[in-house]
PDB file of C-alpha atoms and ligand atoms in Angstrom:
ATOM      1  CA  UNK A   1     -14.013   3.624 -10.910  1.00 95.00           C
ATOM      2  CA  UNK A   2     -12.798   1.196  -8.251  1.00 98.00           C
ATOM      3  CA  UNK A   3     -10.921   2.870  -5.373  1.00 98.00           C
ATOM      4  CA  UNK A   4      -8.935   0.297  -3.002  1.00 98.00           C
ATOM      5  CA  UNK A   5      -7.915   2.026   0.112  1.00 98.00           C
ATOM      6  CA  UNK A   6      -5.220  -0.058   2.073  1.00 98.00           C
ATOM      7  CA  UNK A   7      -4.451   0.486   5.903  1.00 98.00           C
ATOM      8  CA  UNK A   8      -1.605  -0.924   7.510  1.00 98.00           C
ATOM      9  CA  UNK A   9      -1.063   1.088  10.693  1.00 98.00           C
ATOM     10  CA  UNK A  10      -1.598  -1.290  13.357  1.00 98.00           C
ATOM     11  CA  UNK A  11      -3.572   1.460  14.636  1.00 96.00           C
ATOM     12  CA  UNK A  12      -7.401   1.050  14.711  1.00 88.00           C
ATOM     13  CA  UNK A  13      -8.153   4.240  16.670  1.00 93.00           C
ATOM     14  CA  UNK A  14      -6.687   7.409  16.287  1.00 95.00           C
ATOM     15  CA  UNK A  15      -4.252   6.798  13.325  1.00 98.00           C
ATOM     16  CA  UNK A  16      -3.490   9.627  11.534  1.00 98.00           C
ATOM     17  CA  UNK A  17      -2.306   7.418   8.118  1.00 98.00           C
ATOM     18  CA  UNK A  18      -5.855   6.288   8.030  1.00 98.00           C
ATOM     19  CA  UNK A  19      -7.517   9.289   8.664  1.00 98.00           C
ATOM     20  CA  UNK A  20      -5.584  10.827   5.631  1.00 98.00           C
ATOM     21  CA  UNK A  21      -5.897   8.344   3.663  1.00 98.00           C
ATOM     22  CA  UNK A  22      -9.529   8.239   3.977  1.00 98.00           C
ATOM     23  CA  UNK A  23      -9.693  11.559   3.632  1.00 98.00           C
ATOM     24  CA  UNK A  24      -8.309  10.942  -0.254  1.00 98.00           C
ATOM     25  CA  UNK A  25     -10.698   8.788  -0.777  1.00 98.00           C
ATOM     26  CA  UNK A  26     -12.924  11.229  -0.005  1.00 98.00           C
ATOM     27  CA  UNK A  27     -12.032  13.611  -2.308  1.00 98.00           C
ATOM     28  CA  UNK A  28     -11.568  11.483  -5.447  1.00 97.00           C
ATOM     29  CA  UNK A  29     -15.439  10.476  -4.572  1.00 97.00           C
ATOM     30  CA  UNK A  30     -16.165  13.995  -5.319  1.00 96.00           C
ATOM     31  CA  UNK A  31     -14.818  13.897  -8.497  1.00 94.00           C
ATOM     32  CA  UNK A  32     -16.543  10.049  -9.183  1.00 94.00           C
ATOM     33  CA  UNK A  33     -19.363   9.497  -6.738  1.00 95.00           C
ATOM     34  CA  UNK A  34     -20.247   6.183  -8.297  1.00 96.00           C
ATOM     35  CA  UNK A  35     -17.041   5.082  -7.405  1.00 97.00           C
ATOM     36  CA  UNK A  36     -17.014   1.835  -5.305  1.00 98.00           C
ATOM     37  CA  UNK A  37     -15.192   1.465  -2.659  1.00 98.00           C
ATOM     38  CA  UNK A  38     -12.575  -1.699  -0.894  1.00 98.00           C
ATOM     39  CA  UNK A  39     -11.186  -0.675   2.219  1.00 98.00           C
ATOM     40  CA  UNK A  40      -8.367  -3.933   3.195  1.00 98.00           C
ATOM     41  CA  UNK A  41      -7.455  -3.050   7.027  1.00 98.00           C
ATOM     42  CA  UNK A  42      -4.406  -4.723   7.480  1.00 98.00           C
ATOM     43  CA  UNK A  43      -4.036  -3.941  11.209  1.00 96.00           C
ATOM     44  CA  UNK A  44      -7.262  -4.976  11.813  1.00 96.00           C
ATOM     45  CA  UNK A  45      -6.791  -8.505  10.208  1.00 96.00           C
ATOM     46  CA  UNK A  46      -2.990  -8.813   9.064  1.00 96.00           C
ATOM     47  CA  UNK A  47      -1.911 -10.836   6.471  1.00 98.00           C
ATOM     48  CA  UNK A  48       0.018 -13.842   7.163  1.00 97.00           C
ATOM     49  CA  UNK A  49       3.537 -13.258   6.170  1.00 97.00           C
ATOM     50  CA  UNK A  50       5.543 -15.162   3.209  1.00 97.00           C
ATOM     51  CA  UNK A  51       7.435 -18.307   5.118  1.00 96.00           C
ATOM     52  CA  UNK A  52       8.313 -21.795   3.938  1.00 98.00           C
ATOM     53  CA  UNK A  53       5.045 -23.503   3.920  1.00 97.00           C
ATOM     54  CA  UNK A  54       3.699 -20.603   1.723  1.00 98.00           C
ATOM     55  CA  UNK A  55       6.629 -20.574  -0.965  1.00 97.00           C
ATOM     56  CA  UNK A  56       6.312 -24.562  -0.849  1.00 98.00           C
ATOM     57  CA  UNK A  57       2.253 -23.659  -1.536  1.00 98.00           C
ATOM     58  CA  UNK A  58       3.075 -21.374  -4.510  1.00 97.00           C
ATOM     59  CA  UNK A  59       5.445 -22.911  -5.875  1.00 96.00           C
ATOM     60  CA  UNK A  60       3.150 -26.199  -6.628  1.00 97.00           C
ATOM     61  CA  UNK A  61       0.825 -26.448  -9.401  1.00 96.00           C
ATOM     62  CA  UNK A  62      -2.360 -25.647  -8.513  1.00 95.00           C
ATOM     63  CA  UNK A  63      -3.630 -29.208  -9.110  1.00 97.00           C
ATOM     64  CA  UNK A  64      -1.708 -30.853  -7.003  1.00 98.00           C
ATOM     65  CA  UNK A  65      -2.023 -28.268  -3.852  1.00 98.00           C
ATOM     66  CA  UNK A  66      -3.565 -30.181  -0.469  1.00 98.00           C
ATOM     67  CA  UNK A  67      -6.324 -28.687   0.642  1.00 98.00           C
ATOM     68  CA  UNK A  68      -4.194 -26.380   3.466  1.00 98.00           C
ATOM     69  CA  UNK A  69      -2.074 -25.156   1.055  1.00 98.00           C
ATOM     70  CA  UNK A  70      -5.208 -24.342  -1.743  1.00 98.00           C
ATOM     71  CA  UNK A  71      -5.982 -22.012   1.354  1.00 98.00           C
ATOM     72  CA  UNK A  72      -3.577 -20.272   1.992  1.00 98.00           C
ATOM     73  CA  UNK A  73      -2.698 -19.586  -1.810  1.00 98.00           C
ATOM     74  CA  UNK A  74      -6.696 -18.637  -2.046  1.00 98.00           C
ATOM     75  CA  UNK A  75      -5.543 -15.356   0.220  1.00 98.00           C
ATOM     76  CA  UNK A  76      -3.201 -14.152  -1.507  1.00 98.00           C
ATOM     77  CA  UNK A  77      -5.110 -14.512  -4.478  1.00 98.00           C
ATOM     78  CA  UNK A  78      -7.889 -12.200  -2.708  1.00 98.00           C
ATOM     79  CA  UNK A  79      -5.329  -9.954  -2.609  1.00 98.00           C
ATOM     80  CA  UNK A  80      -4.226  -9.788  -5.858  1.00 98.00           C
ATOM     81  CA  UNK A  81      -7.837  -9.735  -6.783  1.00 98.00           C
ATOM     82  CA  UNK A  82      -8.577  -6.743  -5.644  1.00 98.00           C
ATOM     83  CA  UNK A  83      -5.426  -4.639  -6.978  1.00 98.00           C
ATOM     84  CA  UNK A  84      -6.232  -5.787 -10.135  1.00 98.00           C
ATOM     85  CA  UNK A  85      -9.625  -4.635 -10.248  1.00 98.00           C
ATOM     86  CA  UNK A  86      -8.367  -1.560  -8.616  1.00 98.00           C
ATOM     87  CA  UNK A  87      -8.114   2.104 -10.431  1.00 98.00           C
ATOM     88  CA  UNK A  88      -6.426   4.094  -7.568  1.00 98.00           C
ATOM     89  CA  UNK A  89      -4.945   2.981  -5.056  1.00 98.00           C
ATOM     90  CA  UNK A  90      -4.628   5.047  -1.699  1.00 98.00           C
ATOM     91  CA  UNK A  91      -2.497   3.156   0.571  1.00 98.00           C
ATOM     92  CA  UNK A  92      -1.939   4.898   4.207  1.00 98.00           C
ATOM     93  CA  UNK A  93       1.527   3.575   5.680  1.00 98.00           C
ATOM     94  CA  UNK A  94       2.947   4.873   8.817  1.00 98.00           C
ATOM     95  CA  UNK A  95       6.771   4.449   9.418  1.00 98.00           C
ATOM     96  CA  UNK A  96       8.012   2.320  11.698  1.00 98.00           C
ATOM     97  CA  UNK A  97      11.722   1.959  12.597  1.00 98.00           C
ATOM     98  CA  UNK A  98      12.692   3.545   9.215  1.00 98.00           C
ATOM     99  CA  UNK A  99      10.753   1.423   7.019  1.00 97.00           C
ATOM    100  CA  UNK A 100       7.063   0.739   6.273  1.00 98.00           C
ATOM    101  CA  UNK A 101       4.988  -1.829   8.754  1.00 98.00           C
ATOM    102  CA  UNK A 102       5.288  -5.423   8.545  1.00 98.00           C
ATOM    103  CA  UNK A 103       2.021  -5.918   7.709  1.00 98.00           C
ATOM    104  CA  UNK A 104       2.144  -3.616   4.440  1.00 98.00           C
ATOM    105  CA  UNK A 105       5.412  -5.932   3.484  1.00 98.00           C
ATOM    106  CA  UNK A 106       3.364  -8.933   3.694  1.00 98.00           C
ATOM    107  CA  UNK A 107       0.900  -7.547   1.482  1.00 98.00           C
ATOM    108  CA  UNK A 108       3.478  -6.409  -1.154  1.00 98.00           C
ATOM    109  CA  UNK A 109       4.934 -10.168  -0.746  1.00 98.00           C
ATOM    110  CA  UNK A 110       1.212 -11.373  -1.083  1.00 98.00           C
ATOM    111  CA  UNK A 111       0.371  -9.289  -4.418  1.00 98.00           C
ATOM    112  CA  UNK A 112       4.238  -9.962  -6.314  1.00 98.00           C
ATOM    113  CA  UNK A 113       3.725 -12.627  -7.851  1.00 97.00           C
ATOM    114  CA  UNK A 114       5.260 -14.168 -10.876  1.00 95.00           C
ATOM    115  CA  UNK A 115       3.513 -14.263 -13.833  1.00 96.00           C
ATOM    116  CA  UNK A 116       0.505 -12.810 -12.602  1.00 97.00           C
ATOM    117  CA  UNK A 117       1.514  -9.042 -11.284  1.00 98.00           C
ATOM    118  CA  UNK A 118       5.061  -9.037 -12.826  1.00 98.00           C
ATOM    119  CA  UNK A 119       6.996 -10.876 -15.526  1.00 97.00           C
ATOM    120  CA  UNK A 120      10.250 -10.951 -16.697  1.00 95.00           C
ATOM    121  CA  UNK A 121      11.132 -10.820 -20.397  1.00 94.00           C
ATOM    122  CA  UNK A 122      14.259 -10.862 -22.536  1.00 94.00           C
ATOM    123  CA  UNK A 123      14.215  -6.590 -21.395  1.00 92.00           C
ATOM    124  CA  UNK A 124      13.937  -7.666 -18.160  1.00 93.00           C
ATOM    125  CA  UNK A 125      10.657  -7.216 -15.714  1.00 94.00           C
ATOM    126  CA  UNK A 126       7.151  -5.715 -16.642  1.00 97.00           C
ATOM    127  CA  UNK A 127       4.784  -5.028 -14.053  1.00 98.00           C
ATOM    128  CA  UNK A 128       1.589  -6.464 -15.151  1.00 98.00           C
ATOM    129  CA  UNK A 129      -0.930  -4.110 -12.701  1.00 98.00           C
ATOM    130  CA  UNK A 130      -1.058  -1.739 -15.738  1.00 96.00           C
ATOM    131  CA  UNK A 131      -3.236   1.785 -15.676  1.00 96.00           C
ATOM    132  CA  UNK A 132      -3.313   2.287 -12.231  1.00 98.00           C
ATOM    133  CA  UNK A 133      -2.663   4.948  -9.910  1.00 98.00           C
ATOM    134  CA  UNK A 134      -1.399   5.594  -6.642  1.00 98.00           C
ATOM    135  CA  UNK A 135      -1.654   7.597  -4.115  1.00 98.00           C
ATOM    136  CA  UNK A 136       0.749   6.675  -1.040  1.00 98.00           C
ATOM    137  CA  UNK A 137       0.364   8.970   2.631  1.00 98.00           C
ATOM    138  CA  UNK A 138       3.088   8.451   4.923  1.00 98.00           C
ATOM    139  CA  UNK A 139       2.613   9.429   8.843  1.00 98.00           C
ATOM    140  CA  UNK A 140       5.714   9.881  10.409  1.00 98.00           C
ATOM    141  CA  UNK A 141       6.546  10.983  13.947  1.00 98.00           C
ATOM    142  CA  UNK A 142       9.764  12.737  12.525  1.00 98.00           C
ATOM    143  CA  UNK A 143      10.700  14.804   9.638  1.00 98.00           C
ATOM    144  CA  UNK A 144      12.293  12.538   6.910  1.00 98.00           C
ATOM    145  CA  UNK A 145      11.211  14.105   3.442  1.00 96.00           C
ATOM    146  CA  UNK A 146      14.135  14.434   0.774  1.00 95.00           C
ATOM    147  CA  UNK A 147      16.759  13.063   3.047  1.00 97.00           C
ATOM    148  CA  UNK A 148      18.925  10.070   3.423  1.00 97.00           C
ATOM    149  CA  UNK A 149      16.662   8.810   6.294  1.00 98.00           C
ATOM    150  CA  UNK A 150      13.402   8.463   3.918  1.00 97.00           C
ATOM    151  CA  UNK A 151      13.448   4.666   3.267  1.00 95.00           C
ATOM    152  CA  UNK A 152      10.056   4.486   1.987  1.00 97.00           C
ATOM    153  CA  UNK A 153       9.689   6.222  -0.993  1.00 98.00           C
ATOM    154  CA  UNK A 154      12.483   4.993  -3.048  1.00 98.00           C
ATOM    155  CA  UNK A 155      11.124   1.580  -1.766  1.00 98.00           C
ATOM    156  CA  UNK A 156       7.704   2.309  -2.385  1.00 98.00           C
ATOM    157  CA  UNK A 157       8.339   3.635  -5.890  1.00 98.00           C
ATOM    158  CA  UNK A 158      10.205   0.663  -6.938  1.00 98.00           C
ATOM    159  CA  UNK A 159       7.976  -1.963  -5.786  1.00 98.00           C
ATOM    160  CA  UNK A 160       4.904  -0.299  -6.870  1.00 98.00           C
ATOM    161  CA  UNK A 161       6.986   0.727 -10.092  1.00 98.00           C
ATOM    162  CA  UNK A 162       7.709  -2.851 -10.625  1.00 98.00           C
ATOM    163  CA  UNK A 163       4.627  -4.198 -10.157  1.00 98.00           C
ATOM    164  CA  UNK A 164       3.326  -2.004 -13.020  1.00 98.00           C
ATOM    165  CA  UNK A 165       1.954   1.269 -11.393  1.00 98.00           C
ATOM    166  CA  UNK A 166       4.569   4.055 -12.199  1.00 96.00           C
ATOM    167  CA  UNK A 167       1.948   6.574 -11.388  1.00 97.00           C
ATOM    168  CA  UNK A 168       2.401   7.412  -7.908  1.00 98.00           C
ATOM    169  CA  UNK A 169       1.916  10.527  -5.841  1.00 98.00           C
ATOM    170  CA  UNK A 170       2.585  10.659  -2.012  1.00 98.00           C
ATOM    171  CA  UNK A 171       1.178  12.448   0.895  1.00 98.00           C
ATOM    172  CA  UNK A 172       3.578  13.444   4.119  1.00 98.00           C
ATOM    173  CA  UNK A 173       2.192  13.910   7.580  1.00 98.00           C
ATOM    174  CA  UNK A 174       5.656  14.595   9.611  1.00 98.00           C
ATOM    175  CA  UNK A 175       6.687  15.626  12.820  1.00 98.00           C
ATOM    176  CA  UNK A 176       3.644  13.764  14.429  1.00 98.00           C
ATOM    177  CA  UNK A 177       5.437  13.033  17.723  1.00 98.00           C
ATOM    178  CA  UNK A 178       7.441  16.492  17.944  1.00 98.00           C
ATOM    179  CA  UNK A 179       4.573  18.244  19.867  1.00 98.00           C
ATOM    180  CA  UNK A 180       1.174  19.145  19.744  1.00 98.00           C
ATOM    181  CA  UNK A 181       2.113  22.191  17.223  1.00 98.00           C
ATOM    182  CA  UNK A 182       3.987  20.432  15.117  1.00 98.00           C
ATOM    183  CA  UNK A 183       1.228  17.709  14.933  1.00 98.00           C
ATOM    184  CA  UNK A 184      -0.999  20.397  14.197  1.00 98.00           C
ATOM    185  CA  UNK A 185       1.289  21.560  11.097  1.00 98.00           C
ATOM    186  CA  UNK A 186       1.857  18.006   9.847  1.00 98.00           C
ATOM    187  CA  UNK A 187      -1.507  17.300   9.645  1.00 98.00           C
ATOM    188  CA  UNK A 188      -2.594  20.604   8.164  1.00 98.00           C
ATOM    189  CA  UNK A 189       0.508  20.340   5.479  1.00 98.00           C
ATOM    190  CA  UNK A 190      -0.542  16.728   4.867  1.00 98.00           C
ATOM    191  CA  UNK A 191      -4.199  17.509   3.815  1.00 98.00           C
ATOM    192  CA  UNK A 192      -2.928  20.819   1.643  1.00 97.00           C
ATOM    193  CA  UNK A 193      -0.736  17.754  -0.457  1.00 97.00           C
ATOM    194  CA  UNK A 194      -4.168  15.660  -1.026  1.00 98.00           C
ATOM    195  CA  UNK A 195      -5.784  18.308  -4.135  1.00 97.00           C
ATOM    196  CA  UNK A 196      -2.577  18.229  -5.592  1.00 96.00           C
ATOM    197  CA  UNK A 197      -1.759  14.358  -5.422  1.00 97.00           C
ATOM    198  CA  UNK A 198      -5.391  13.102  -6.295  1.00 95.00           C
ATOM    199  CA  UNK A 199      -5.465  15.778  -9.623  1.00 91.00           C
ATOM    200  CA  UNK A 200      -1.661  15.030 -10.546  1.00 82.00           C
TER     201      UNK A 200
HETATM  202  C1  FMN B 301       6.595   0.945  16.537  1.00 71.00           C
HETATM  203  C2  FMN B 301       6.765   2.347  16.058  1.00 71.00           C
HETATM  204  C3  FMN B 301       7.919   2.707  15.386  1.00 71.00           C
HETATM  205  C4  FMN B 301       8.072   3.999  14.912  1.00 71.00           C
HETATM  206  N1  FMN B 301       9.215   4.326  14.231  1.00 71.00           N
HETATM  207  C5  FMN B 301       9.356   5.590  13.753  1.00 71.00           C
HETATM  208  C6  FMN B 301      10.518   5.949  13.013  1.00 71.00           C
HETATM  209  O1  FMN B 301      11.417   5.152  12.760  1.00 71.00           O
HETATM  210  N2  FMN B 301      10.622   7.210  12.578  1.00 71.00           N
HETATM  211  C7  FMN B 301       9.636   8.144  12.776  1.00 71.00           C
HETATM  212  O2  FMN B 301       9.774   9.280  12.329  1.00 71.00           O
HETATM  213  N3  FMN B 301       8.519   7.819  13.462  1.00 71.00           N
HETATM  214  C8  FMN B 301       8.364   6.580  13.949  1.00 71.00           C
HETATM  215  N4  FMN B 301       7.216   6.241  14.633  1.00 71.00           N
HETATM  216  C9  FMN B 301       6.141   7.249  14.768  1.00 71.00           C
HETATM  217  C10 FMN B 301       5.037   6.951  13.754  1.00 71.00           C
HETATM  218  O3  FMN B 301       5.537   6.992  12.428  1.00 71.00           O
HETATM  219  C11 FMN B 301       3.906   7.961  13.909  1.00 71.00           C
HETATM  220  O4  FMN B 301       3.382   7.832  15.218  1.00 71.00           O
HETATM  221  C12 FMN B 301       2.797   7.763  12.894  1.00 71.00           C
HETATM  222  O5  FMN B 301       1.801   8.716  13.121  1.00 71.00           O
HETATM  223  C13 FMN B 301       2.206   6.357  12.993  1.00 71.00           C
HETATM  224  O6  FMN B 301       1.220   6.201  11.995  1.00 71.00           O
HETATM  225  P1  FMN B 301      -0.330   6.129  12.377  1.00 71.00           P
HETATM  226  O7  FMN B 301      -0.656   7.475  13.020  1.00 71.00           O
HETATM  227  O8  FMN B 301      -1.012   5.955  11.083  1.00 71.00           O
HETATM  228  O9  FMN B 301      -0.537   5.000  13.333  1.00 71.00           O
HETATM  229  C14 FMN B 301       7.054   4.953  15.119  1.00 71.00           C
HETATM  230  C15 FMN B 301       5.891   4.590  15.805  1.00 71.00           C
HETATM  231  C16 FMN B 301       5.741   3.297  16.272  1.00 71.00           C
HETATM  232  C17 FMN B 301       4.483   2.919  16.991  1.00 71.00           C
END
């Protein structure tokens, strides 16, 4: 089993998406010890975003790419890379201004690609990242779960949805900044979701 563990809080001490996340990978090691392990830090080294240059890269044949923009194509393909080899993926996401971080949006613009993670056919799209799971933990400072101001996880679905992986279970730390008691709670509600997301 191949576990790819993505981090995008921008974070590197004391992030509480991480630690979660890491803590599922944890426990689906228990279950498959031999499973190997990716761990992309996107705070640590972001992902450059989609602009101009980059759609002018993809969008010509690979033969005919100059050298700069083989390059930058050749990171996005690392990228894709690894999702497909990917079982399970446990991506840790913190929310920031109602949505997820800019750096986790340039590595869903870095992994949708045409022809490669998605199609479209005469029925319309297929997501091409087939047999796949996901397991998505969400660190918020407020309480957003089931109501209009949860952004994420309608977006989260569908993009992950579209890409191909319709299996997809989420973990909610909330109420993060509302104290140290309700930190406390968050956390400890947020691990009591893990058993039940990694053996849905
Ligand atoms: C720039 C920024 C924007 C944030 N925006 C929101 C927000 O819109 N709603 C919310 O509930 N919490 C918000 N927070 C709180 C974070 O979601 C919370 O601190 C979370 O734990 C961050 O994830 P991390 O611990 O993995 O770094 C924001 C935090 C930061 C730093």
């Amino acid at each position: 089993m191949n576990i790819l563990q993505i981090n995008s809080s921008a974070r590197s001490e004391g992030s509480f998406s991480t630690r979660i996340a890491k803590a599922v990978v944890e426990r689906l090691r228990i279950d498959q010890p031999q499973a190997e392990v990716t761990v992309r830090d996107l705070g640590r080294a972001p992902h450059p975003m989609l602009e101009e240059a980059t759609l002018q890269a993809l969008f010509t044949p690979a033969e005919q790419r100059t050298p700069a923009q083989a390059e930058r194509v050749a990171l996005d393909d690392a990228l894709i890379a690894e999702v497909q080899k990917a079982d399970v993926l446990v991506l840790g996401v913190p929310m920031y201004n109602f949505s997820v971080p800019a750096q986790l949006k340039n590595w869903i613009d870095a992994i949708s690609r045409a022809g490669v993670t998605f199609r479209y056919t005469e029925q319309g799209p297929e997501g091409l990242l087939k047999g796949k799971k996901a397991v998505v933990v969400q660190a918020r400072g407020g309480v957003h779960r089931n109501s209009p101001t949860d952004t994420m996880t309608p977006y989260l679905k569908t993009i992950l949805g579209f890409l191909g992986i319709t299996e997809v279970e989420f973990v909610y730390a909330e109420g993060l900044s509302m104290g140290p008691e309700a930190e406390k709670n968050g956390l400890a509600a947020a691990y009591e979701q893990i058993e039940q997301a990694v053996s849905a």
